[in-house]
Tab-separated table of C-alpha atoms and ligand atoms in Angstrom:
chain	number	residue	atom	x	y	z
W	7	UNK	CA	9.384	15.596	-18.717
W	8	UNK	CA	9.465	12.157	-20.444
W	9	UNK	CA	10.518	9.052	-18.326
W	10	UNK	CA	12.583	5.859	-19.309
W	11	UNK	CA	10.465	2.765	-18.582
W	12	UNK	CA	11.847	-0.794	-18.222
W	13	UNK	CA	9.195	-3.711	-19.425
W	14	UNK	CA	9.801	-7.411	-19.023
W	15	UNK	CA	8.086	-9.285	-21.118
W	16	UNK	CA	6.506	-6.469	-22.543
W	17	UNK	CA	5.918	-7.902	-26.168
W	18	UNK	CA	1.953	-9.338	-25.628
W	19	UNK	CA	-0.322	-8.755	-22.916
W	20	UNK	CA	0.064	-6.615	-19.856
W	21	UNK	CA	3.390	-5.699	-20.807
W	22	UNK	CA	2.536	-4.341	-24.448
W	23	UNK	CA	-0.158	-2.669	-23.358
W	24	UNK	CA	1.850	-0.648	-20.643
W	25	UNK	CA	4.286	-0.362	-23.622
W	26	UNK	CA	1.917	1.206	-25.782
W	27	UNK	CA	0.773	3.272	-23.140
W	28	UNK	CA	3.625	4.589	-22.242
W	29	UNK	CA	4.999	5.285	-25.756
W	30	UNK	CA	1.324	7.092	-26.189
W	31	UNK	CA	1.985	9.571	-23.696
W	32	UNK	CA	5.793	10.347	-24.914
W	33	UNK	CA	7.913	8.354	-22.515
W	34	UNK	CA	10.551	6.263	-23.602
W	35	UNK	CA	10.014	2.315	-23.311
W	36	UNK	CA	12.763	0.036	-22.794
W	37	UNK	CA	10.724	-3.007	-23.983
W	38	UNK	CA	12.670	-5.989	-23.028
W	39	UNK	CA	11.652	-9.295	-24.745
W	40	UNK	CA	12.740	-12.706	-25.560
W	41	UNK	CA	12.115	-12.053	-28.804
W	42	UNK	CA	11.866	-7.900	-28.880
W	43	UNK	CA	12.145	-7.617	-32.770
W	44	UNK	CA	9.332	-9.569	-33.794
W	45	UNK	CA	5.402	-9.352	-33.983
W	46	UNK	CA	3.206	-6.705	-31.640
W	47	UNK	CA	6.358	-4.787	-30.473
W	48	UNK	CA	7.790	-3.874	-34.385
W	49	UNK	CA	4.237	-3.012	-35.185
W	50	UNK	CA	4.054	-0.553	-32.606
W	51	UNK	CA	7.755	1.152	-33.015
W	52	UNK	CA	6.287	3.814	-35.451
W	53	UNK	CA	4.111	7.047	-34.754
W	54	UNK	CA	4.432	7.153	-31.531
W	55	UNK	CA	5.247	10.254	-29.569
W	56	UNK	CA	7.568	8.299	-27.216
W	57	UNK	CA	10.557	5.907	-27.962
W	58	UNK	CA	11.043	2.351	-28.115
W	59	UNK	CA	14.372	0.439	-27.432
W	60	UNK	CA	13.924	-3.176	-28.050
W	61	UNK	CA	16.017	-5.433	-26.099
W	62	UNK	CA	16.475	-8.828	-26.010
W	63	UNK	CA	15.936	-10.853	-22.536
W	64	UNK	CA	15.078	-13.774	-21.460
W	65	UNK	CA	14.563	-13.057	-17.409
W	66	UNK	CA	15.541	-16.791	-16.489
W	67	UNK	CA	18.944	-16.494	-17.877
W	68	UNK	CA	22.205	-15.053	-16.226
W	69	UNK	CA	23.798	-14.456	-19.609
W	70	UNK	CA	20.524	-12.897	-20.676
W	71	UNK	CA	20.713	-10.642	-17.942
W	72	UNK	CA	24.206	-9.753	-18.456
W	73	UNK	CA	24.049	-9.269	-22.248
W	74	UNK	CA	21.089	-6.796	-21.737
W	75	UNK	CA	23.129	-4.695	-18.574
W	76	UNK	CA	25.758	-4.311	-20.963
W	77	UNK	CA	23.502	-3.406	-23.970
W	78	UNK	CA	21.500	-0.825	-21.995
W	79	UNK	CA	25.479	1.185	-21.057
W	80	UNK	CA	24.513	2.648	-17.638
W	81	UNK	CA	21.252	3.960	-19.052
W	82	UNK	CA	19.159	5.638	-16.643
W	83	UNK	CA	15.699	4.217	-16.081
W	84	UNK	CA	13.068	5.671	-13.697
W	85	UNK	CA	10.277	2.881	-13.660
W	86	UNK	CA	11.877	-0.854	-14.103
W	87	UNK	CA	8.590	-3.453	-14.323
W	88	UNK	CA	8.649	-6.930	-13.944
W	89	UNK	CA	6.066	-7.814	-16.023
W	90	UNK	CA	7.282	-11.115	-17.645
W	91	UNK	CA	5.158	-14.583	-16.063
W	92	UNK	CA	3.710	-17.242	-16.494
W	93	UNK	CA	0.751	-19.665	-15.367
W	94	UNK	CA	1.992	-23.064	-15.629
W	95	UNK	CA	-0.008	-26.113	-16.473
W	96	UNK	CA	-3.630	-25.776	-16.452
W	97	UNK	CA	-3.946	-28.850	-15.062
W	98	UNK	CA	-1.616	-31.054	-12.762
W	99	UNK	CA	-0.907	-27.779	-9.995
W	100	UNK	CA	-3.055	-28.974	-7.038
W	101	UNK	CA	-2.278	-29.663	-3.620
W	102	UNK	CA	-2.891	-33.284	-4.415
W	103	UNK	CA	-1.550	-33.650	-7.923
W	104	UNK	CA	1.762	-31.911	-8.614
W	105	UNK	CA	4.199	-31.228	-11.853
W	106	UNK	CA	6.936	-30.444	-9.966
W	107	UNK	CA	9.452	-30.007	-12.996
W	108	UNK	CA	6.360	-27.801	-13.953
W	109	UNK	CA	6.388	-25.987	-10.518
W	110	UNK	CA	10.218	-25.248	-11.447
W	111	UNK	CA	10.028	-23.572	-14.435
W	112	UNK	CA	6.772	-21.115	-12.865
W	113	UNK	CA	9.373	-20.408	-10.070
W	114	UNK	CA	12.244	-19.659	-12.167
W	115	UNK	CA	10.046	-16.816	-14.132
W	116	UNK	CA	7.947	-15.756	-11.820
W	117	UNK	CA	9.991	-15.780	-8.404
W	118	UNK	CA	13.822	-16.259	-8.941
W	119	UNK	CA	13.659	-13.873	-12.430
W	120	UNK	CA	12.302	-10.578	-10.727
W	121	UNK	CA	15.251	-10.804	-7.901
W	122	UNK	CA	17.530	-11.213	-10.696
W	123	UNK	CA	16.547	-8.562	-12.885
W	124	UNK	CA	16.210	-6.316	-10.214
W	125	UNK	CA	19.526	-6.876	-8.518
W	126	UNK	CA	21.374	-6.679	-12.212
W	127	UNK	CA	19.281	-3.362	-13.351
W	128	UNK	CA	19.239	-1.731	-10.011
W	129	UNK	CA	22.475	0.461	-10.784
W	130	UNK	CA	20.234	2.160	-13.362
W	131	UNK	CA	17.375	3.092	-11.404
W	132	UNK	CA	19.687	4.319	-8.686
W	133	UNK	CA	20.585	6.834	-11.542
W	134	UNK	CA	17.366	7.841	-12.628
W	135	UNK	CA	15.377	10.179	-11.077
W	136	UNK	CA	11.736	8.149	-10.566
W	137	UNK	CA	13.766	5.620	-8.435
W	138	UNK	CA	11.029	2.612	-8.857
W	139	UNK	CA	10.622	-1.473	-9.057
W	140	UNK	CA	7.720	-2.572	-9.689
W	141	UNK	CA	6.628	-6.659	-9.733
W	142	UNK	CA	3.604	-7.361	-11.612
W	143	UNK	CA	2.214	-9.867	-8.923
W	144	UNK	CA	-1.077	-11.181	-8.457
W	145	UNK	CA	-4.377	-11.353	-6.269
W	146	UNK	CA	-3.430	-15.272	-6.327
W	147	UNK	CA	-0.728	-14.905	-4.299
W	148	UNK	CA	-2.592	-13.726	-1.282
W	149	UNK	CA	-2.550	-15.884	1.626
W	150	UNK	CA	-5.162	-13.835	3.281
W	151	UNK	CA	-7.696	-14.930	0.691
W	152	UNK	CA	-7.369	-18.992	1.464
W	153	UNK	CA	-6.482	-20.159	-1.901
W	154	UNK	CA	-7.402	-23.535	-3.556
W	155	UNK	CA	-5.677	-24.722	-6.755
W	156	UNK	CA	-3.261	-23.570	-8.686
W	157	UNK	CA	-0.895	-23.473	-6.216
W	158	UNK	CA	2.449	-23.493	-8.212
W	159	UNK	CA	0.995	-20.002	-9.911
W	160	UNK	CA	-0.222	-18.831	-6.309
W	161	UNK	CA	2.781	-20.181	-4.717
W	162	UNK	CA	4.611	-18.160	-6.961
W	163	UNK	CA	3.555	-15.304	-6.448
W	164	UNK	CA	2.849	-15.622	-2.446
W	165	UNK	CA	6.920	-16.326	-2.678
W	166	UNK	CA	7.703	-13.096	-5.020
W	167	UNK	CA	5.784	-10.833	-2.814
W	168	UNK	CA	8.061	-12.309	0.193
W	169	UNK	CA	11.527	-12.240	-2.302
W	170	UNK	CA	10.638	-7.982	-2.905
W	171	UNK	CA	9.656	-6.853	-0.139
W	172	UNK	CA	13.150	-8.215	1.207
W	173	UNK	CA	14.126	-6.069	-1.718
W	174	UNK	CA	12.523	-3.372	-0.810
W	175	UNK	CA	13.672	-3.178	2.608
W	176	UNK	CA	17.447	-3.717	0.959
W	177	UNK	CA	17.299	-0.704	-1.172
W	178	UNK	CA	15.008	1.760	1.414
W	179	UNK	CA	18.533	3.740	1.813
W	180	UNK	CA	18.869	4.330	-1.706
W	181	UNK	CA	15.547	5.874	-1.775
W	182	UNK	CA	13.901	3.034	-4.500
W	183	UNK	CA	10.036	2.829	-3.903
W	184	UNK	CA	9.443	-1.154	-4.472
W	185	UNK	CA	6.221	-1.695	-5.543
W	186	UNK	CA	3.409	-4.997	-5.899
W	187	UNK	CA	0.714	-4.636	-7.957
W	188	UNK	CA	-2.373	-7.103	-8.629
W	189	UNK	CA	-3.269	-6.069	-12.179
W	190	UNK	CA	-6.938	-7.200	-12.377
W	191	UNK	CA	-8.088	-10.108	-14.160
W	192	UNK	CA	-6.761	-9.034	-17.412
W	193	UNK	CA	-7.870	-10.413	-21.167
W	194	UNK	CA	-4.734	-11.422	-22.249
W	195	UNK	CA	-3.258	-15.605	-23.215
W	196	UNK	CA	-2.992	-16.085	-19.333
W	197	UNK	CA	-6.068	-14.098	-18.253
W	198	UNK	CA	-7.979	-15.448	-21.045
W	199	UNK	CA	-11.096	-14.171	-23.285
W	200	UNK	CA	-13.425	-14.435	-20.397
W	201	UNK	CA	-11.490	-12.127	-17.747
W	202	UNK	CA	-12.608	-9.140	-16.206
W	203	UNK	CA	-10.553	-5.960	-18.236
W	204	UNK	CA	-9.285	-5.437	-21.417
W	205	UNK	CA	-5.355	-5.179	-21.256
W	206	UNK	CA	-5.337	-1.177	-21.761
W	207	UNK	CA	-7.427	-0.878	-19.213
W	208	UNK	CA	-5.210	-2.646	-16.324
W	209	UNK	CA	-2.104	-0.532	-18.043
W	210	UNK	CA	-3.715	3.218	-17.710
W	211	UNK	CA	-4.739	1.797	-14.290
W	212	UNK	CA	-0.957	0.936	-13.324
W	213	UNK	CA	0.651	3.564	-14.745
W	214	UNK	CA	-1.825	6.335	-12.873
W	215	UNK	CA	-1.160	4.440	-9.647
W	216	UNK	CA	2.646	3.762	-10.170
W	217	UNK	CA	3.026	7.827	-10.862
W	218	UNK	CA	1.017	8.622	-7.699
W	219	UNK	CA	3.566	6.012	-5.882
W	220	UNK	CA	6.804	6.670	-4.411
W	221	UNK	CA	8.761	6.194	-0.931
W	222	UNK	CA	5.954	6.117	1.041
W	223	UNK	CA	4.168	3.258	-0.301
W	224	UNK	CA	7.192	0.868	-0.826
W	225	UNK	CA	6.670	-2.652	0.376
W	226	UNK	CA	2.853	-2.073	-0.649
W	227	UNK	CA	0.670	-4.828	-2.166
W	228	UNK	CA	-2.279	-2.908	-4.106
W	229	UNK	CA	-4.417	-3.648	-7.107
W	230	UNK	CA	-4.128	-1.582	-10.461
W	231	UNK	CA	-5.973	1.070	-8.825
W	232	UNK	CA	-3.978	1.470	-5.690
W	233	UNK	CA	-6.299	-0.535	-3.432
W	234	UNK	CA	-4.534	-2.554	-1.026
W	235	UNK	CA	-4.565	-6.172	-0.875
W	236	UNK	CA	-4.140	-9.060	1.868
W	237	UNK	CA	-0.829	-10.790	1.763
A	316	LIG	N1	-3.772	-11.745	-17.126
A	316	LIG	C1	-4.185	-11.740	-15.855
A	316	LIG	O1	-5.400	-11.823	-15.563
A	316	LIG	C2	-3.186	-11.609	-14.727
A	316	LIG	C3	-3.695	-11.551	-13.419
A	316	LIG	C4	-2.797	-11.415	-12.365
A	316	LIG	C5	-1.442	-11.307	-12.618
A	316	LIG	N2	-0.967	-11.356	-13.914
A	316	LIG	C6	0.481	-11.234	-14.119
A	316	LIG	O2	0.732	-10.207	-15.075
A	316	LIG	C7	1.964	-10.476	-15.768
A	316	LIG	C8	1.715	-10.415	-17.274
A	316	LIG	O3	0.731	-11.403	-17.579
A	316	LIG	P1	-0.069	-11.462	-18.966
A	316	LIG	O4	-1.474	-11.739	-18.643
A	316	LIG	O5	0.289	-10.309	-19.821
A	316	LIG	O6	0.566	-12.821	-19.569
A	316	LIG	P2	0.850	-13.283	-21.063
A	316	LIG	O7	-0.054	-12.601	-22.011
A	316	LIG	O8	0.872	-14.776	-21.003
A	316	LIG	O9	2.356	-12.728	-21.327
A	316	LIG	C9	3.400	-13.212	-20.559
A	316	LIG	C10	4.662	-12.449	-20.930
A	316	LIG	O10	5.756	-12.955	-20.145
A	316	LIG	C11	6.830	-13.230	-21.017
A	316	LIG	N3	7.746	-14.254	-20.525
A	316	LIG	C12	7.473	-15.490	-20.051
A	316	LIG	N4	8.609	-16.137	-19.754
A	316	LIG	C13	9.629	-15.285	-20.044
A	316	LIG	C14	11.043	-15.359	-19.950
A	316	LIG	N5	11.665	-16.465	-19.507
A	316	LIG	N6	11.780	-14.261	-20.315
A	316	LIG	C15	11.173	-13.146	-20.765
A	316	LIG	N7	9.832	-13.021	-20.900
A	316	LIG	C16	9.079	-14.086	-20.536
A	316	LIG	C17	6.148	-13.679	-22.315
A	316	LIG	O11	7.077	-13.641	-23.381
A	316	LIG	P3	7.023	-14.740	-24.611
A	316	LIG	O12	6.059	-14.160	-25.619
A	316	LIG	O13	8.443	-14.776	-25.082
A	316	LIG	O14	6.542	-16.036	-24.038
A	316	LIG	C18	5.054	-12.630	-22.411
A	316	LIG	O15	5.580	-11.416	-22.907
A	316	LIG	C19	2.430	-11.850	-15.284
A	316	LIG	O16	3.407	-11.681	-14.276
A	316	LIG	C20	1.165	-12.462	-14.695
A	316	LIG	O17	1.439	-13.442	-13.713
A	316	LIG	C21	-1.813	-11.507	-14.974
């Protein structure tokens, strides 16, 4: 039985590659973008054995968020991702030299964006039937593994963990499984051509785990093949 899957930011790396995935297989992709219609995602609309519905987002905006509730009509979806991030600079985000306009922004996508998305699409995955939220977080954020640098990007995501597990502990009536997931170090523009994985890899990896996944391992922090991770 096909599923309807949610994507942020799901029109280059990570996100296009669970897209593609996804589509692969024969579920139906939700690919929400700020710019849905153009490059990677158009190219991969066609002979697939799943479905694609663009949609335009931008995570950091209200009316963004709005316009896309109202586009999507009460749509069921099963699997809602929160894919969309970013790094920040690549210089000017340690401890003892700080962007903090810079730090902002990274917060706004990568912290405040996944509460918002979730809270706004929530009434849709309360009428699906795979009842998941899943934040694309990262190793970076763990506390446990006494970080240096980049702390606006590790900040980030130390502070999303916090923001879904909150989340997670909001919605455990409802039955929603809310789910943090480290996706490796991933060859994409943020990962860069050096990284560990290529981007298809890290996708089959999430979407095997995030099937195996439900109630029982909400509120979990695990890599892209279920191992756990250190807050
Ligand atoms: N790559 C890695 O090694 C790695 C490791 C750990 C965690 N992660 C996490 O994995 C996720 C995906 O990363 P990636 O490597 O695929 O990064 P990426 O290639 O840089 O892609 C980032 C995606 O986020 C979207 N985005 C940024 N701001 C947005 C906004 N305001 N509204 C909507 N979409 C927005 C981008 O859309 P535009 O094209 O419109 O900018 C793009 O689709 C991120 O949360 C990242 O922190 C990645």
């Amino acid at each position: 039985m096909p599923q309807t899957w949610m994507i942020t930011g799901a029109n280059r790396g990570i996100g296009l590659a669970l897209t593609m995935e996804l589509l692969r297989r024969g579920d139906h992709v939700v690919a929400a973008a700020r710019d849905p219609w153009g490059g990677a995602l158009a190219e991969v609309a066609g002979g697939q054995a799943g479905t694609l519905t663009p949609l335009e987002l931008d995570v950091t905006s209200d009316k963004s968020v709005a316009a896309a509730k109202q586009a999507l009509d009460g749509r069921p979806i099963d699997v809602l991702v929160n894919n969309a991030g970013v790094y920040g600079p690549r210089d000017r985000q340690s401890a003892l030299d700080m962007d903090f306009n810079a730090w902002r922004e990274v917060f706004e996508v990568n912290v405040y964006a996944p509460l918002r998305v979730a809270q706004a699409f929530l009434p849709n995955v309360e009428a699906g039937t795979g009842r998941k939220i899943v934040t694309i977080s990262s190793r970076m954020g763990s506390i446990g593994s006494n970080p240096s640098g980049a702390i606006a990007y590790r900040s980030s995501k130390a502070a999303v963990n916090m923001v879904m597990v909150g989340f997670g502990n909001a919605v455990r009536g409802s039955e929603v499984a809310v789910l943090l997931f480290h996706p490796g170090w991933v060859r994409t523009d943020m990962g860069g051509g050096g990284a560990d994985i290529p981007p298809a890899e890290s996708a089959a990896g999430l979407i095997a785990t995030i099937d195996a996944s439900g109630m029982r391992e909400t509120n979990s922090f695990r890599n892209w093949k279920g191992d756990e991770i250190p807050w």
